[in-house]
Coordinates of N, CA and C and ligand atoms in Angstrom, one line a residue:
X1 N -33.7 72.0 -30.2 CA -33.1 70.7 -30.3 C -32.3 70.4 -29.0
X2 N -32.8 69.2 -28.1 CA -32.2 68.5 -27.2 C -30.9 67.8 -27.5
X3 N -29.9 68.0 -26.9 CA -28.7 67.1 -27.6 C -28.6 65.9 -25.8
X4 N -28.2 64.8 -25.9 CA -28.0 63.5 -25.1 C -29.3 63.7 -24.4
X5 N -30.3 63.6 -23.9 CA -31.8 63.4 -23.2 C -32.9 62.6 -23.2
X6 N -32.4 61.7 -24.4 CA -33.1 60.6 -24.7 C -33.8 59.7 -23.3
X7 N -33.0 59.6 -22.2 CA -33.5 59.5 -20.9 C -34.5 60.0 -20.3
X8 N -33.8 61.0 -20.6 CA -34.9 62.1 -19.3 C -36.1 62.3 -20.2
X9 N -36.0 62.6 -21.6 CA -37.5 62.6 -21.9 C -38.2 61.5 -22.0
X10 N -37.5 60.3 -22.3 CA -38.6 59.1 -21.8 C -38.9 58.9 -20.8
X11 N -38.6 59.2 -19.6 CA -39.0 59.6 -18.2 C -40.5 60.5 -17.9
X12 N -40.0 61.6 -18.6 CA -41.1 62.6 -18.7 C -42.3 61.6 -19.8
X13 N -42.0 61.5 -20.5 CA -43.0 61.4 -21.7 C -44.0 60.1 -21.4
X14 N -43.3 59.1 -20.8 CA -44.1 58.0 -20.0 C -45.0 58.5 -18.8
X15 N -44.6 59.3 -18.0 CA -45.7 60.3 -17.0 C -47.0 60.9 -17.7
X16 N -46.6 61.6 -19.0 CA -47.4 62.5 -20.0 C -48.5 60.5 -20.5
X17 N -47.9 60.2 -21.1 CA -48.7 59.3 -21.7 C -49.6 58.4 -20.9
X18 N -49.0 58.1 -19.6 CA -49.9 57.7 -18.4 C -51.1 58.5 -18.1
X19 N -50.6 59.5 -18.0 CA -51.7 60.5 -17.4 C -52.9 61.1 -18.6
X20 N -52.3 60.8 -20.2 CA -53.3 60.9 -21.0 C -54.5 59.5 -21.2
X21 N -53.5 58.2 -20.7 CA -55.0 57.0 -20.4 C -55.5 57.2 -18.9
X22 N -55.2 58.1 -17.9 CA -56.3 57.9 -17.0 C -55.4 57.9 -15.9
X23 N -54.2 57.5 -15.8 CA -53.3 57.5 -14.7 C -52.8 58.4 -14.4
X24 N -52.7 59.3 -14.4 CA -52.0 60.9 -13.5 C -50.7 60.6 -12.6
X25 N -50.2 61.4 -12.5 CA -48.6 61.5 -11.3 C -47.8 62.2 -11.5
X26 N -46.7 62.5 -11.0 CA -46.1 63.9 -10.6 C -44.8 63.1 -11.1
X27 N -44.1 64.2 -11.3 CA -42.2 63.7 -11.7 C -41.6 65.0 -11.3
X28 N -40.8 64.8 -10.7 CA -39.4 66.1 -10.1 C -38.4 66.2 -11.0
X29 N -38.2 66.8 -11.6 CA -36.5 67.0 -12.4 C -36.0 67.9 -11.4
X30 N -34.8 67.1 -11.1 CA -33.5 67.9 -9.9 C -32.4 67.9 -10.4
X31 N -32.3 68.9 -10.4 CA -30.5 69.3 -10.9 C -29.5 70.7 -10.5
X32 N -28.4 70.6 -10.7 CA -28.3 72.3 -10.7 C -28.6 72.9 -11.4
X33 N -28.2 74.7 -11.3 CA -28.6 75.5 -12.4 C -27.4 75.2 -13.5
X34 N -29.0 75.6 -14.9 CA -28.0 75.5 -16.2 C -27.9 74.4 -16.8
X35 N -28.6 73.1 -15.7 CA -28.1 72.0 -16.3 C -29.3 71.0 -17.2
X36 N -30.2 72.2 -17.6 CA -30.9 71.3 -18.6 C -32.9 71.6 -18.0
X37 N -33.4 72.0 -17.0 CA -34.2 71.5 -16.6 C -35.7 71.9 -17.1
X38 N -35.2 73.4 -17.3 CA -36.8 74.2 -18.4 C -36.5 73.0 -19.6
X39 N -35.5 73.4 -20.2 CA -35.0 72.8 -21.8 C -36.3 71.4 -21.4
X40 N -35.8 70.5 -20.6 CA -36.7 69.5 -21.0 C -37.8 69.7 -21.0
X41 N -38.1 70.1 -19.5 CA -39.7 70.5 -19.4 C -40.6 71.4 -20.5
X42 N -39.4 71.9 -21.8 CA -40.3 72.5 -22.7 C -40.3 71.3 -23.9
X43 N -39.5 70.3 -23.4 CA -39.2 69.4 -24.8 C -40.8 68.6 -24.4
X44 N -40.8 68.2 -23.1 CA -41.6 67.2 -22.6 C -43.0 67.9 -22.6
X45 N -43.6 69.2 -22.5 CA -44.7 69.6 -22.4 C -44.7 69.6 -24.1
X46 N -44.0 69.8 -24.9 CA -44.2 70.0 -26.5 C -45.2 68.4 -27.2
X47 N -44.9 67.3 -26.3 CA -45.0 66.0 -26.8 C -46.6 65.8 -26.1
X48 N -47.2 66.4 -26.0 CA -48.6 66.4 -25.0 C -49.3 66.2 -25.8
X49 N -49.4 66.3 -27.3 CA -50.7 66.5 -28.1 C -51.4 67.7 -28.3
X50 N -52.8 66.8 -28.2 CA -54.2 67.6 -28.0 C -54.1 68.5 -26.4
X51 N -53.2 67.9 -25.4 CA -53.3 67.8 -23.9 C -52.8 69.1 -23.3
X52 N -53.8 70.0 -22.5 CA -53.5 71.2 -22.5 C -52.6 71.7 -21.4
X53 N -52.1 72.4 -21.9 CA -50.8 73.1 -20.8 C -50.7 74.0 -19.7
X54 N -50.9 73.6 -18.8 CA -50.8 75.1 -17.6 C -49.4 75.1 -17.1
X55 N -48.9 76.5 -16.7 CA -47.6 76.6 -16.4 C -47.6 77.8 -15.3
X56 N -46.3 77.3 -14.5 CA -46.2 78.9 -13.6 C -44.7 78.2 -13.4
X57 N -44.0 79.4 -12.9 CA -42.2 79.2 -12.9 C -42.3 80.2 -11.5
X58 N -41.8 79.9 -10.2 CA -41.1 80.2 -9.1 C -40.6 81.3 -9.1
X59 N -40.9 82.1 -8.8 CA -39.8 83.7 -8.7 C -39.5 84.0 -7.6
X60 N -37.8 84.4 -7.4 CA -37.5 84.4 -6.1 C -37.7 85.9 -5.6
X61 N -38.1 86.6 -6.1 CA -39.0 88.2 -5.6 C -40.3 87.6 -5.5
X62 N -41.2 86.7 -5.8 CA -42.2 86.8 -5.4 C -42.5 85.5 -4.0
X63 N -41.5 85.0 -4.1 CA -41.5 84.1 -3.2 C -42.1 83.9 -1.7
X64 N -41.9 84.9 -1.6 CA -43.0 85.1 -0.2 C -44.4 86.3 -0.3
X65 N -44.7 85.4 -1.7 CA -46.2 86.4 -1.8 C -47.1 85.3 -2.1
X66 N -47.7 85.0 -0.6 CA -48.8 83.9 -1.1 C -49.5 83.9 -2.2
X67 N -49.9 82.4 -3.1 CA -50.4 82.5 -3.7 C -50.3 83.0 -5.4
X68 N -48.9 83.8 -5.0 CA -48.1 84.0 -6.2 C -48.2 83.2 -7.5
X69 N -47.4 82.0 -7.3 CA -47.5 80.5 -8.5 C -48.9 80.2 -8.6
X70 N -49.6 79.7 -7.4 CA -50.8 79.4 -8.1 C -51.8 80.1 -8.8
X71 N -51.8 81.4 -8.5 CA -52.7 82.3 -9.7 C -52.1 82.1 -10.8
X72 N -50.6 82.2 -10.9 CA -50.6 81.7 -12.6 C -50.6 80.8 -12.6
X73 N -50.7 79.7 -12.4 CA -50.8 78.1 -13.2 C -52.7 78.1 -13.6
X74 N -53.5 78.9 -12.4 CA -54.4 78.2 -12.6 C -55.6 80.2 -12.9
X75 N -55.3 80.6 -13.6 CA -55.2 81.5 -14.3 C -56.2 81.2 -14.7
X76 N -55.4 81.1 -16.2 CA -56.5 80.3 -17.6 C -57.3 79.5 -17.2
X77 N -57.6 79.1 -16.3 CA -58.6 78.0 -15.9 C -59.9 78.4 -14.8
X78 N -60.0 79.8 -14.4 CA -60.8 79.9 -13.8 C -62.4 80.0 -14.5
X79 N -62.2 80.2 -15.5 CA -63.8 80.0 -16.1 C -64.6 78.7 -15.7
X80 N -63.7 77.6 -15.3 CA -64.2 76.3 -14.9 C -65.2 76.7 -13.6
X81 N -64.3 77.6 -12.7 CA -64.5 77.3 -11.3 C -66.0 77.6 -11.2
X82 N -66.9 77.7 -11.8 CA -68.6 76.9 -11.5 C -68.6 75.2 -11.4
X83 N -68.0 74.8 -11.8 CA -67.7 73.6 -11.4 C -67.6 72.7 -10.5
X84 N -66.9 73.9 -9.8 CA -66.4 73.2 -8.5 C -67.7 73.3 -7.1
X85 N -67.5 71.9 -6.2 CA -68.7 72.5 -5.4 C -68.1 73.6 -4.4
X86 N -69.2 74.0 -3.9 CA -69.2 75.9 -3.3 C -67.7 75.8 -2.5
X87 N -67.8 75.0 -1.3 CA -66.8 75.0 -0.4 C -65.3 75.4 -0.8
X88 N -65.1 74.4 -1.9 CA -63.6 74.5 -2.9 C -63.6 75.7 -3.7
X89 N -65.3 76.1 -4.4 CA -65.0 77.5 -5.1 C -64.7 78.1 -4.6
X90 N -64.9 78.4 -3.4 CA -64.6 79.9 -1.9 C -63.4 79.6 -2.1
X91 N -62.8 78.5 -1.4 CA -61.4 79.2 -1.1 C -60.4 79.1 -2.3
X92 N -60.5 78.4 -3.3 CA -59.7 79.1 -4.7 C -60.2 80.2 -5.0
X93 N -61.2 80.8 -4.9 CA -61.6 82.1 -5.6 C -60.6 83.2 -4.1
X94 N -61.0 82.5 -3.4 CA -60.2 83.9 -2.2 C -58.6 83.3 -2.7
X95 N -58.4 82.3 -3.1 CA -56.8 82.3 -3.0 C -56.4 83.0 -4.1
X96 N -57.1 83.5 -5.2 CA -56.5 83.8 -6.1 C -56.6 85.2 -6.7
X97 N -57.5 85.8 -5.2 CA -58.2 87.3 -5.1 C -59.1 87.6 -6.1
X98 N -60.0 86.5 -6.2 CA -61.3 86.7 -6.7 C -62.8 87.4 -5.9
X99 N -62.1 86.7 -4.3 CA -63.1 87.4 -3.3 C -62.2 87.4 -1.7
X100 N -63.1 88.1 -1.4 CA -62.4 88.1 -0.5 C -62.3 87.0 0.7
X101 N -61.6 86.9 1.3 CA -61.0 85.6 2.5 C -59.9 84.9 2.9
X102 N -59.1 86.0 2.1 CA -57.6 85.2 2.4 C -57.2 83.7 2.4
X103 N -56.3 83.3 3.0 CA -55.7 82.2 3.2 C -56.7 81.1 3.3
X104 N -57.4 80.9 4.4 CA -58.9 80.1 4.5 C -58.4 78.9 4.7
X105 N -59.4 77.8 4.6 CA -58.7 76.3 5.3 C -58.2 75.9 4.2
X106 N -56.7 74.9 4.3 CA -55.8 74.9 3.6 C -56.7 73.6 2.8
X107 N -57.3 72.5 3.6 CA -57.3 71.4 2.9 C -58.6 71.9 2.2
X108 N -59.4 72.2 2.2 CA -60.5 73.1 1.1 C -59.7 73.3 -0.3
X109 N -58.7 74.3 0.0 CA -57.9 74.9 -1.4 C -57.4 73.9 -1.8
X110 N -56.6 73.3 -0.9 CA -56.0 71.9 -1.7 C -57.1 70.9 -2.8
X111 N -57.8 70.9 -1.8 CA -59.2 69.7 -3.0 C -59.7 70.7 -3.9
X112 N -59.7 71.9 -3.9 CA -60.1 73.2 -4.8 C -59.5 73.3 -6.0
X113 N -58.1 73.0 -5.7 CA -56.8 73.3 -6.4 C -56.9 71.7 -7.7
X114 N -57.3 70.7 -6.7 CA -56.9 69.1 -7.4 C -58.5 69.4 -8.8
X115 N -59.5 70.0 -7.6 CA -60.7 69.8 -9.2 C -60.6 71.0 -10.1
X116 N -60.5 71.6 -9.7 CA -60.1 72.8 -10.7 C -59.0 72.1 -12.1
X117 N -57.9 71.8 -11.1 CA -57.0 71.2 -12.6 C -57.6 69.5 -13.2
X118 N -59.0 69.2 -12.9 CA -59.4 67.7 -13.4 C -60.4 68.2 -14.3
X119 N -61.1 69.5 -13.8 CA -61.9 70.4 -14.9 C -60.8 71.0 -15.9
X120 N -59.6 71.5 -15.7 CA -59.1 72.0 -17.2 C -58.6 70.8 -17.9
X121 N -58.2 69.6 -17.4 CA -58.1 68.0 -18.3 C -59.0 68.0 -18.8
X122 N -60.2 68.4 -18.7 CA -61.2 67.9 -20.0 C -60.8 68.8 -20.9
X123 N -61.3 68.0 -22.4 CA -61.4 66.9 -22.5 C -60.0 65.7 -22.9
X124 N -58.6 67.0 -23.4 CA -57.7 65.5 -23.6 C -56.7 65.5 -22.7
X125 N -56.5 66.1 -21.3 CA -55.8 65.6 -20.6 C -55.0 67.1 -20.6
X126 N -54.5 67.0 -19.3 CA -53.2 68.2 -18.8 C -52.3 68.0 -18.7
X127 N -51.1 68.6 -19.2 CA -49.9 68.5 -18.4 C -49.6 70.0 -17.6
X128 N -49.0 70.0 -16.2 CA -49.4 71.2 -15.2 C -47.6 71.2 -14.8
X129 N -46.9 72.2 -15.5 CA -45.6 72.4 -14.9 C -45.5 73.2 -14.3
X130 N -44.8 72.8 -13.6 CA -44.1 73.8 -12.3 C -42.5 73.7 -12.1
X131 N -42.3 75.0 -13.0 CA -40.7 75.4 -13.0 C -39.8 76.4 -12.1
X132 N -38.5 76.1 -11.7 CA -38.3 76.7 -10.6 C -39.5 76.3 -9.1
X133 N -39.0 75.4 -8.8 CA -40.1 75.1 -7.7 C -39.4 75.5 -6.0
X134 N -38.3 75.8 -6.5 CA -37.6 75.9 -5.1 C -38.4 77.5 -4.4
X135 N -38.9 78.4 -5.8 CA -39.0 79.1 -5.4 C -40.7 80.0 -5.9
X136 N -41.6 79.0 -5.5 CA -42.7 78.7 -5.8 C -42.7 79.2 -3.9
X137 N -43.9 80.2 -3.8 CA -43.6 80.5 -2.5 C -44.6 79.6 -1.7
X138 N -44.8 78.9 -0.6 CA -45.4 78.0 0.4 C -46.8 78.0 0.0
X139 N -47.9 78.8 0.4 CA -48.8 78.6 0.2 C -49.2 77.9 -0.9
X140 N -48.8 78.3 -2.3 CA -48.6 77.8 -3.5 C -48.0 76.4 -3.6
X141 N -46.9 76.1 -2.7 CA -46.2 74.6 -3.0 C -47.5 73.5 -2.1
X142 N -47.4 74.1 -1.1 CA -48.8 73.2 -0.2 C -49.8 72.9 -0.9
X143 N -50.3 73.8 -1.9 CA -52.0 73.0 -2.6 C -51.5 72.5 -3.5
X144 N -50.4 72.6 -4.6 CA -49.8 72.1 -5.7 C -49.5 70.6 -5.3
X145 N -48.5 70.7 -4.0 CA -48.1 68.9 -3.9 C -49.3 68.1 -3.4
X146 N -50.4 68.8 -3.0 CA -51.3 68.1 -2.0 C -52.2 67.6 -3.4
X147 N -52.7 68.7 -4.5 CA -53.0 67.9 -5.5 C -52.1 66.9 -6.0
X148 N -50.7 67.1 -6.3 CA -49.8 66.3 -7.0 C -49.9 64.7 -6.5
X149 N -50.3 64.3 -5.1 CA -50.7 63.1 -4.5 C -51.6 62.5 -4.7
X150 N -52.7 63.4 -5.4 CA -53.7 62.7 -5.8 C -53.7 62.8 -7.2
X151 N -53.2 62.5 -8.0 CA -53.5 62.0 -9.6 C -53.6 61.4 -10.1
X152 N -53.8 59.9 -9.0 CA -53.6 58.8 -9.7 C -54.8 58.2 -10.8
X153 N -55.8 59.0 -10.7 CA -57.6 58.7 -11.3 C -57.6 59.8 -12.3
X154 N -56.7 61.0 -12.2 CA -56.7 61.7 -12.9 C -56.3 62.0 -14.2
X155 N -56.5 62.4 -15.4 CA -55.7 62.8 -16.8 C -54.9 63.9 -16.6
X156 N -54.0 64.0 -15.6 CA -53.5 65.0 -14.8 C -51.6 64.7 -15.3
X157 N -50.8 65.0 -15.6 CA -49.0 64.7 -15.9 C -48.7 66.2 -14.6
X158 N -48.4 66.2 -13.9 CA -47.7 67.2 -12.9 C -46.4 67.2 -13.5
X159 N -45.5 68.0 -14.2 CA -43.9 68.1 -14.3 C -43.3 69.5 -13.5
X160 N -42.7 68.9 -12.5 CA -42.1 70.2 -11.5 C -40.4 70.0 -11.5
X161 N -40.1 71.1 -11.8 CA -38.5 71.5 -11.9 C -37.7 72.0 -10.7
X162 N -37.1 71.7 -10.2 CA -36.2 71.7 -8.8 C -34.6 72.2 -8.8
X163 N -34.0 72.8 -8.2 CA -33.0 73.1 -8.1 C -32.1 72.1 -7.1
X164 N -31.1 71.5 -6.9 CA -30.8 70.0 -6.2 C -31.1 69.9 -4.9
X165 N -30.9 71.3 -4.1 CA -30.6 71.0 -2.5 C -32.2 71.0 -2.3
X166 N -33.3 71.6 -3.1 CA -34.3 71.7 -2.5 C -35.7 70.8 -2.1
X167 N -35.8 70.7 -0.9 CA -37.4 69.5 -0.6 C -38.5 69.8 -2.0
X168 N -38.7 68.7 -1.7 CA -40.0 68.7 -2.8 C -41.2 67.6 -2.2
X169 N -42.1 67.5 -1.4 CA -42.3 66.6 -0.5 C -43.6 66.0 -1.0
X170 N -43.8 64.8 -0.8 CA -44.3 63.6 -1.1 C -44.3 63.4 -2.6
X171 N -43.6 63.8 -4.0 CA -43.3 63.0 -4.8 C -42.3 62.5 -5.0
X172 N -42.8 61.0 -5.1 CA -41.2 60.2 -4.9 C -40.8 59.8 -6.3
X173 N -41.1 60.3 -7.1 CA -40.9 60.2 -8.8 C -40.0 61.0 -9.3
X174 N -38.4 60.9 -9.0 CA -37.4 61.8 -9.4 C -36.4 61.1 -10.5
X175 N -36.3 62.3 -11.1 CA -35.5 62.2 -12.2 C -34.2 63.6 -12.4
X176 N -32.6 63.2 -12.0 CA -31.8 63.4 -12.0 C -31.8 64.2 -13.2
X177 N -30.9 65.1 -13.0 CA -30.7 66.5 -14.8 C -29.2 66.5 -13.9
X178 N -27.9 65.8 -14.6 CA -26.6 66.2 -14.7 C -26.2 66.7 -16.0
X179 N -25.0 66.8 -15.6 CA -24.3 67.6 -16.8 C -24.5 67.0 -17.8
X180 N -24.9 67.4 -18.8 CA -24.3 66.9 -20.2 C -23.4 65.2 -20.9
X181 N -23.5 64.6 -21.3 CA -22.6 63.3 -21.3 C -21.5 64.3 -22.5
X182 N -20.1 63.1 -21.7 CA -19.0 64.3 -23.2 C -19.2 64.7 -25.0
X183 N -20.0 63.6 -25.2 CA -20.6 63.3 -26.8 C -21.6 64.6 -26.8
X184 N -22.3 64.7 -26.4 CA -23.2 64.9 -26.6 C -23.1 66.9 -26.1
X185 N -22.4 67.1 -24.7 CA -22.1 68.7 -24.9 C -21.2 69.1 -25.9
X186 N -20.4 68.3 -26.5 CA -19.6 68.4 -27.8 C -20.5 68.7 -28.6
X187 N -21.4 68.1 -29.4 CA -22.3 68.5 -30.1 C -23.4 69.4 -30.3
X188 N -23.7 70.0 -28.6 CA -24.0 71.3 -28.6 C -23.2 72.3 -28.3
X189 N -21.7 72.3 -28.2 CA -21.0 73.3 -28.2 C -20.6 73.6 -29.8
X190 N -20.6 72.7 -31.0 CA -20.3 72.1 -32.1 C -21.8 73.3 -32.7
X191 N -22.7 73.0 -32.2 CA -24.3 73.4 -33.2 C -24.3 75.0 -32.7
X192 N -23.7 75.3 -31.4 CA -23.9 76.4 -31.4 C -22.7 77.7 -31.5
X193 N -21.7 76.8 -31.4 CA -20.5 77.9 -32.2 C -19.9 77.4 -33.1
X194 N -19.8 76.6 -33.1 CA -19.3 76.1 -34.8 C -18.2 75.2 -33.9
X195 N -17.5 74.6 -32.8 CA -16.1 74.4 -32.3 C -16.9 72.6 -31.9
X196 N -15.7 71.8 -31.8 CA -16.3 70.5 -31.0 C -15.0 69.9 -31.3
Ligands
LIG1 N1 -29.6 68.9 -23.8 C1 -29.5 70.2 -24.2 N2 -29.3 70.4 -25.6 C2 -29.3 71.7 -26.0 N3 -29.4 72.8 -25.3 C3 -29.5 72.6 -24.0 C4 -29.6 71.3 -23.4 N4 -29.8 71.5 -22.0 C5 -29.8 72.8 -21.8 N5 -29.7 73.5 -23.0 C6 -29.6 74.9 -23.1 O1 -28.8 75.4 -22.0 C7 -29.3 76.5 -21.4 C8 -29.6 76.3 -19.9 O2 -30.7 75.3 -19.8 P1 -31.9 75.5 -18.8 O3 -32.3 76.9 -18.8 O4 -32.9 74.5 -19.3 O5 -31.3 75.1 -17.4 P2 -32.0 75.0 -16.0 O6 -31.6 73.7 -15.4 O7 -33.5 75.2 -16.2 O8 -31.4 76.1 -15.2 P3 -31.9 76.9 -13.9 O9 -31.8 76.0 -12.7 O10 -31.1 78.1 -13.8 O11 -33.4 77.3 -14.2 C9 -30.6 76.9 -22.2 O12 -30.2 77.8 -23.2 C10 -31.0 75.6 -22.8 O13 -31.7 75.7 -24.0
LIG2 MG1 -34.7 76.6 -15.5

């Protein structure tokens, strides 16, 4: 149970419902720590339906291991990758140490990265979070935003969680996570120890 977020999830949930008729796009939740930003991203991925879920969360030990986030978001979804044409299979399969080639041309993985997650949308749509993003390590943030730009054709909801001070580059779809309103942390200090 969310207590005051009635905002922020209609923020989220209008991205989710766009992207289940055909319109895809990315949304930033930025806030400090503590202040709400899994909680929603689990309220907002719960309201998806039929619409399947990929997830990966930022670890600051793995943060400078290329490739890290993106093997797990796009994990569960490699059975697709016959789908994809050769060029984009190669380098998702080397980025995810399926074969060998390392790093390889970025904009490849990028378009690699975008059909891959338009093949796990079928058939009722994705929503693709990315939590903790500050510490999603680079290689990973570069194919992630590069698809996140292109969603607009897609059944695609991108929801990525941010920590405040940190870049998050070319989505300009942000949504603020402050404290608590006074009603409303009363009511979860109320539900969860009995005091308000
Ligand atoms: N609106 C809310 N109503 C009820 N519980 C909440 C609400 N917002 C946050 N919480 C609870 O507060 C705790 C901290 O929230 P959460 O982990 O989502 O913060 P965060 O912004 O993701 O922090 P971090 O930046 O450290 O990842 C969690 O136990 C969460 O369930
Ligand atoms: Mg969090």
């Amino acid at each position: 149970m969310l207590y005051g977020r009635s905002a922020e999830i209609s923020a989220l949930y209008e991205v989710i419902t766009r992207a289940r008729d055909g319109f895809g796009g990315a949304v930033v939740l930025r806030g400090e720590a503590g202040t709400g930003k899994t909680a929603l991203l689990d309220a907002a991925a719960a309201r998806g339906g039929a619409m399947r879920v990929l997830r990966t969360t930022g670890v600051e030990s793995e943060s400078d291991l290329a490739f890290a986030a993106l093997h797990q978001v796009l994990w569960p979804a490699t059975g697709s990758l016959d789908a994809l044409p050769e060029p984009q299979r190669a380098a998702v399969r080397a980025a995810l140490g399926l074969a060998v080639g390392g790093a390889g041309d970025r904009f490849l993985l990028g378009a690699g990265v975008l059909s891959l997650l338009a093949e796990a949308a079928t058939p009722d749509g994705l929503i693709c979070v990315i939590d903790d993003f500050q510490w999603v390590d680079r290689a990973s943030a570069d194919a992630l935003l590069f698809a996140a730009r292109r969603l607009a054709t897609e059944r695609i909801a991108m929801l990525l969680a941010v920590r405040a001070d940190a870049p998050v580059r070319g989505v300009p779809l942000t949504v603020d996570v402050r404290g608590l309103p006074e009603s409303a942390a009363a009511e979860l200090l109320e539900s969860r120890h009995g005091v308000g």
